[in-house]
Amino acid sequence: MLTQDDLKRQAAAAAMELVLEVLAPDTVVGVGTGSTADHFIDGLAAHRGRFRGCVASSERSARRLADHGVAVLELNEVDSMPVYVDGADEIDSNLYMIKGGGGALTREKIVASVARRFICIVDESKLVDSLGAFPLPIEVIPMARAAVARRLSALGGRAALREDFVTDNGNVILDVHGLRIIDAQAFERQINDIPGVVTCGLFALAGADIALLATQRGVRRLKAPRLGET
Ligand code: 5RP
């Protein structure tokens, strides 16, 4: 029986195989945040001489990359990236995700938006029929914390301030419990429209392109339905 961490390592190794196909001396790789992304960083570091460097979605991942001797670039120095690799807290069959358990959702969304492909690496516990059992993280400007919490309560959620946590951008996180997310894209838009919200941890307007789902019987590759059969 493989542990959850073994499965995370396997998902990361499967992503590494896909990333190796695009590595060239000028390639920049987008790198996510979390324990699964850490495994990916460790695997990628073995190939550090073969590509230009990485853009990291958090200070934590940037440190890990730098400790491995991988060049860490500012996003402003980079026009495009072939791929962004990151974990998720939940993912559904549309490859819509909830992210931000590690609090890095804003930079994750930004870096992913510049990459041509989002590869999501998860163990099988993260695959859900519908999103929302995992409390939805929302990054909020500190002065708007109470106002945003009231608006979320009107949408049926219970917003809890993540204690003793400040994001890399100097903001706070509200973790929203009890949401029934039926139309994830519409819900993401609705939350994005609340003044004071910096980023919503729903990644549905731009979900993953590929998910590598590590199971006890091997790694399954799922493709976003919007990409069709090609
Ligand atoms: C961090 C994230 C992570 O991808 C998510 O929390 C999953 O983490 P892990 O790989 O440790 O299970 O969104 O903000």
GROMACS .gro file of C-alpha atoms and ligand atoms in nm:
model
  244
    1MET     CA    1   0.000   0.000   0.000
    2LEU     CA    2   0.155   0.329  -0.111
    3THR     CA    3   0.130   0.628   0.123
    4GLN     CA    4  -0.021   0.958   0.014
    5ASP     CA    5   0.331   1.099  -0.007
    6ASP     CA    6   0.444   0.808  -0.230
    7LEU     CA    7   0.151   0.889  -0.461
    8LYS     CA    8   0.240   1.258  -0.468
    9ARG     CA    9   0.596   1.162  -0.564
   10GLN     CA   10   0.465   0.940  -0.846
   11ALA     CA   11   0.242   1.217  -0.984
   12ALA     CA   12   0.541   1.454  -0.978
   13ALA     CA   13   0.760   1.197  -1.157
   14ALA     CA   14   0.493   1.155  -1.427
   15ALA     CA   15   0.488   1.532  -1.478
   16MET     CA   16   0.865   1.530  -1.506
   17GLU     CA   17   0.840   1.289  -1.801
   18LEU     CA   18   0.610   1.534  -1.984
   19VAL     CA   19   0.826   1.832  -1.897
   20LEU     CA   20   1.141   1.659  -2.026
   21GLU     CA   21   0.980   1.663  -2.372
   22VAL     CA   22   0.984   2.046  -2.376
   23LEU     CA   23   1.312   2.119  -2.199
   24ALA     CA   24   1.556   2.320  -2.410
   25PRO     CA   25   1.831   2.569  -2.317
   26ASP     CA   26   1.586   2.863  -2.334
   27THR     CA   27   1.292   2.691  -2.160
   28VAL     CA   28   1.140   2.847  -1.848
   29VAL     CA   29   0.923   2.619  -1.634
   30GLY     CA   30   0.644   2.749  -1.409
   31VAL     CA   31   0.651   2.584  -1.069
   32GLY     CA   32   0.375   2.562  -0.811
   33THR     CA   33   0.368   2.533  -0.434
   34GLY     CA   34   0.302   2.257  -0.185
   35SER     CA   35   0.427   1.912  -0.092
   36THR     CA   36   0.349   1.763  -0.436
   37ALA     CA   37   0.515   2.057  -0.612
   38ASP     CA   38   0.816   2.007  -0.382
   39HIS     CA   39   0.861   1.655  -0.524
   40PHE     CA   40   0.843   1.802  -0.874
   41ILE     CA   41   1.106   2.063  -0.785
   42ASP     CA   42   1.337   1.792  -0.652
   43GLY     CA   43   1.301   1.593  -0.976
   44LEU     CA   44   1.342   1.897  -1.200
   45ALA     CA   45   1.660   2.000  -1.020
   46ALA     CA   46   1.839   1.691  -1.153
   47HIS     CA   47   1.809   1.845  -1.503
   48ARG     CA   48   1.906   2.201  -1.411
   49GLY     CA   49   2.178   2.233  -1.676
   50ARG     CA   50   1.929   2.163  -1.956
   51PHE     CA   51   1.693   2.464  -1.926
   52ARG     CA   52   1.701   2.837  -1.848
   53GLY     CA   53   1.525   2.835  -1.513
   54CYS     CA   54   1.193   2.856  -1.332
   55VAL     CA   55   0.933   3.108  -1.229
   56ALA     CA   56   0.808   3.014  -0.881
   57SER     CA   57   0.458   3.071  -0.745
   58SER     CA   58   0.580   3.139  -0.390
   59GLU     CA   59   0.880   3.246  -0.188
   60ARG     CA   60   0.883   2.892  -0.045
   61SER     CA   61   0.920   2.727  -0.386
   62ALA     CA   62   1.170   2.992  -0.497
   63ARG     CA   63   1.388   2.905  -0.196
   64ARG     CA   64   1.367   2.532  -0.266
   65LEU     CA   65   1.463   2.586  -0.630
   66ALA     CA   66   1.751   2.815  -0.538
   67ASP     CA   67   1.874   2.565  -0.275
   68HIS     CA   68   1.893   2.309  -0.558
   69GLY     CA   69   2.092   2.554  -0.773
   70VAL     CA   70   1.807   2.616  -1.021
   71ALA     CA   71   1.789   2.972  -1.161
   72VAL     CA   72   1.477   3.153  -1.034
   73LEU     CA   73   1.347   3.421  -1.269
   74GLU     CA   74   1.105   3.708  -1.209
   75LEU     CA   75   0.784   3.664  -1.405
   76ASN     CA   76   0.840   4.011  -1.553
   77GLU     CA   77   1.152   3.877  -1.730
   78VAL     CA   78   0.958   3.602  -1.904
   79ASP     CA   79   0.727   3.626  -2.207
   80SER     CA   80   0.593   3.274  -2.207
   81MET     CA   81   0.638   2.930  -2.058
   82PRO     CA   82   0.548   2.596  -2.216
   83VAL     CA   83   0.423   2.454  -1.891
   84TYR     CA   84   0.317   2.521  -1.532
   85VAL     CA   85   0.316   2.228  -1.286
   86ASP     CA   86   0.132   2.243  -0.956
   87GLY     CA   87  -0.079   2.044  -0.710
   88ALA     CA   88  -0.437   2.108  -0.597
   89ASP     CA   89  -0.657   2.063  -0.293
   90GLU     CA   90  -0.950   1.933  -0.500
   91ILE     CA   91  -0.997   1.863  -0.870
   92ASP     CA   92  -1.309   1.755  -1.059
   93SER     CA   93  -1.366   1.582  -1.392
   94ASN     CA   94  -1.363   1.918  -1.577
   95LEU     CA   95  -1.017   1.971  -1.427
   96TYR     CA   96  -1.154   2.267  -1.233
   97MET     CA   97  -0.969   2.297  -0.903
   98ILE     CA   98  -0.969   2.439  -0.555
   99LYS     CA   99  -0.621   2.562  -0.470
  100GLY     CA  100  -0.462   2.772  -0.202
  101GLY     CA  101  -0.429   2.529   0.087
  102GLY     CA  102  -0.072   2.656   0.109
  103GLY     CA  103  -0.183   3.016   0.067
  104ALA     CA  104  -0.003   3.074  -0.263
  105LEU     CA  105  -0.317   3.096  -0.480
  106THR     CA  106  -0.261   3.445  -0.619
  107ARG     CA  107   0.087   3.387  -0.753
  108GLU     CA  108  -0.019   3.039  -0.866
  109LYS     CA  109  -0.300   3.186  -1.075
  110ILE     CA  110  -0.073   3.455  -1.218
  111VAL     CA  111   0.213   3.222  -1.314
  112ALA     CA  112  -0.027   2.962  -1.455
  113SER     CA  113  -0.189   3.232  -1.672
  114VAL     CA  114   0.140   3.292  -1.852
  115ALA     CA  115   0.204   2.923  -1.923
  116ARG     CA  116   0.066   2.746  -2.228
  117ARG     CA  117  -0.027   2.430  -2.034
  118PHE     CA  118  -0.124   2.368  -1.672
  119ILE     CA  119  -0.030   2.018  -1.554
  120CYS     CA  120  -0.194   1.938  -1.224
  121ILE     CA  121  -0.026   1.670  -1.010
  122VAL     CA  122  -0.237   1.506  -0.742
  123ASP     CA  123  -0.288   1.186  -0.549
  124GLU     CA  124  -0.625   1.019  -0.596
  125SER     CA  125  -0.771   1.161  -0.273
  126LYS     CA  126  -0.796   1.501  -0.445
  127LEU     CA  127  -1.039   1.388  -0.719
  128VAL     CA  128  -1.397   1.487  -0.624
  129ASP     CA  129  -1.741   1.475  -0.786
  130SER     CA  130  -1.810   1.835  -0.693
  131LEU     CA  131  -1.585   2.103  -0.552
  132GLY     CA  132  -1.633   2.260  -0.210
  133ALA     CA  133  -1.577   2.006   0.068
  134PHE     CA  134  -1.229   2.158   0.100
  135PRO     CA  135  -1.277   2.510   0.244
  136LEU     CA  136  -1.231   2.759  -0.041
  137PRO     CA  137  -0.929   2.986   0.020
  138ILE     CA  138  -0.971   3.350  -0.075
  139GLU     CA  139  -0.690   3.605  -0.056
  140VAL     CA  140  -0.823   3.936   0.073
  141ILE     CA  141  -0.685   4.287   0.130
  142PRO     CA  142  -0.663   4.309   0.513
  143MET     CA  143  -0.892   4.615   0.551
  144ALA     CA  144  -1.168   4.433   0.357
  145ARG     CA  145  -1.162   4.114   0.568
  146ALA     CA  146  -1.491   4.168   0.752
  147ALA     CA  147  -1.673   4.318   0.452
  148VAL     CA  148  -1.573   4.027   0.228
  149ALA     CA  149  -1.667   3.774   0.501
  150ARG     CA  150  -2.019   3.925   0.515
  151ARG     CA  151  -2.058   3.896   0.137
  152LEU     CA  152  -1.943   3.534   0.148
  153SER     CA  153  -2.189   3.460   0.424
  154ALA     CA  154  -2.467   3.598   0.198
  155LEU     CA  155  -2.351   3.343  -0.061
  156GLY     CA  156  -2.401   3.063   0.193
  157GLY     CA  157  -2.043   3.019   0.318
  158ARG     CA  158  -1.878   3.053   0.659
  159ALA     CA  159  -1.553   3.247   0.620
  160ALA     CA  160  -1.280   3.175   0.875
  161LEU     CA  161  -0.969   3.391   0.893
  162ARG     CA  162  -0.656   3.177   0.852
  163GLU     CA  163  -0.484   3.248   1.182
  164ASP     CA  164  -0.123   3.371   1.196
  165PHE     CA  165  -0.088   3.365   0.820
  166VAL     CA  166   0.015   3.643   0.583
  167THR     CA  167   0.050   3.574   0.210
  168ASP     CA  168   0.364   3.651   0.009
  169ASN     CA  169   0.171   3.961  -0.105
  170GLY     CA  170   0.103   4.088   0.248
  171ASN     CA  171  -0.266   3.992   0.254
  172VAL     CA  172  -0.486   3.759   0.460
  173ILE     CA  173  -0.667   3.437   0.368
  174LEU     CA  174  -1.032   3.362   0.437
  175ASP     CA  175  -1.111   2.988   0.423
  176VAL     CA  176  -1.477   2.951   0.329
  177HIS     CA  177  -1.661   2.648   0.465
  178GLY     CA  178  -1.998   2.504   0.371
  179LEU     CA  179  -2.020   2.622   0.010
  180ARG     CA  180  -2.229   2.439  -0.248
  181ILE     CA  181  -2.048   2.510  -0.572
  182ILE     CA  182  -2.275   2.416  -0.861
  183ASP     CA  183  -2.148   2.634  -1.146
  184ALA     CA  184  -1.779   2.677  -1.059
  185GLN     CA  185  -1.704   2.928  -1.334
  186ALA     CA  186  -2.000   3.152  -1.244
  187PHE     CA  187  -1.909   3.127  -0.876
  188GLU     CA  188  -1.547   3.222  -0.944
  189ARG     CA  189  -1.666   3.531  -1.136
  190GLN     CA  190  -1.904   3.622  -0.854
  191ILE     CA  191  -1.630   3.606  -0.591
  192ASN     CA  192  -1.382   3.791  -0.812
  193ASP     CA  193  -1.634   4.078  -0.822
  194ILE     CA  194  -1.637   4.134  -0.445
  195PRO     CA  195  -1.433   4.447  -0.362
  196GLY     CA  196  -1.132   4.354  -0.153
  197VAL     CA  197  -1.093   4.006  -0.299
  198VAL     CA  198  -0.748   3.966  -0.450
  199THR     CA  199  -0.786   3.606  -0.569
  200CYS     CA  200  -1.038   3.329  -0.534
  201GLY     CA  201  -0.897   2.977  -0.490
  202LEU     CA  202  -1.133   2.839  -0.753
  203PHE     CA  203  -0.943   2.766  -1.074
  204ALA     CA  204  -1.237   2.707  -1.308
  205LEU     CA  205  -1.229   2.997  -1.556
  206ALA     CA  206  -0.883   2.864  -1.633
  207GLY     CA  207  -0.857   2.508  -1.507
  208ALA     CA  208  -0.585   2.252  -1.562
  209ASP     CA  209  -0.519   2.115  -1.911
  210ILE     CA  210  -0.391   1.779  -1.790
  211ALA     CA  211  -0.416   1.609  -1.452
  212LEU     CA  212  -0.178   1.334  -1.348
  213LEU     CA  213  -0.366   1.142  -1.084
  214ALA     CA  214  -0.156   0.896  -0.886
  215THR     CA  215  -0.350   0.590  -0.769
  216GLN     CA  216  -0.257   0.261  -0.604
  217ARG     CA  217  -0.269   0.109  -0.955
  218GLY     CA  218  -0.053   0.364  -1.133
  219VAL     CA  219  -0.079   0.720  -1.260
  220ARG     CA  220  -0.392   0.810  -1.461
  221ARG     CA  221  -0.373   1.089  -1.715
  222LEU     CA  222  -0.689   1.303  -1.742
  223LYS     CA  223  -0.741   1.567  -2.007
  224ALA     CA  224  -0.969   1.870  -1.973
  225PRO     CA  225  -1.295   1.794  -2.162
  226ARG     CA  226  -1.279   2.141  -2.324
  227LEU     CA  227  -0.967   2.026  -2.514
  228GLY     CA  228  -1.164   1.751  -2.689
  229GLU     CA  229  -1.004   1.439  -2.833
  230THR     CA  230  -0.701   1.602  -2.998
  2315RP     C1  231  -0.085   2.580  -0.244
  2315RP     C2  232  -0.170   2.490  -0.326
  2315RP     C3  233  -0.130   2.346  -0.331
  2315RP     O1  234  -0.117   2.307  -0.464
  2315RP     C4  235  -0.235   2.264  -0.265
  2315RP     O2  236  -0.257   2.312  -0.133
  2315RP     C5  237  -0.196   2.115  -0.258
  2315RP     O3  238  -0.090   2.098  -0.170
  2315RP     P1  239  -0.017   1.960  -0.150
  2315RP     O4  240   0.054   1.928  -0.277
  2315RP     O5  241   0.076   1.985  -0.034
  2315RP     O6  242  -0.123   1.857  -0.116
  2315RP     O7  243  -0.265   2.528  -0.388
  2315RP     O8  244  -0.136   2.710  -0.239
   0.00000   0.00000   0.00000
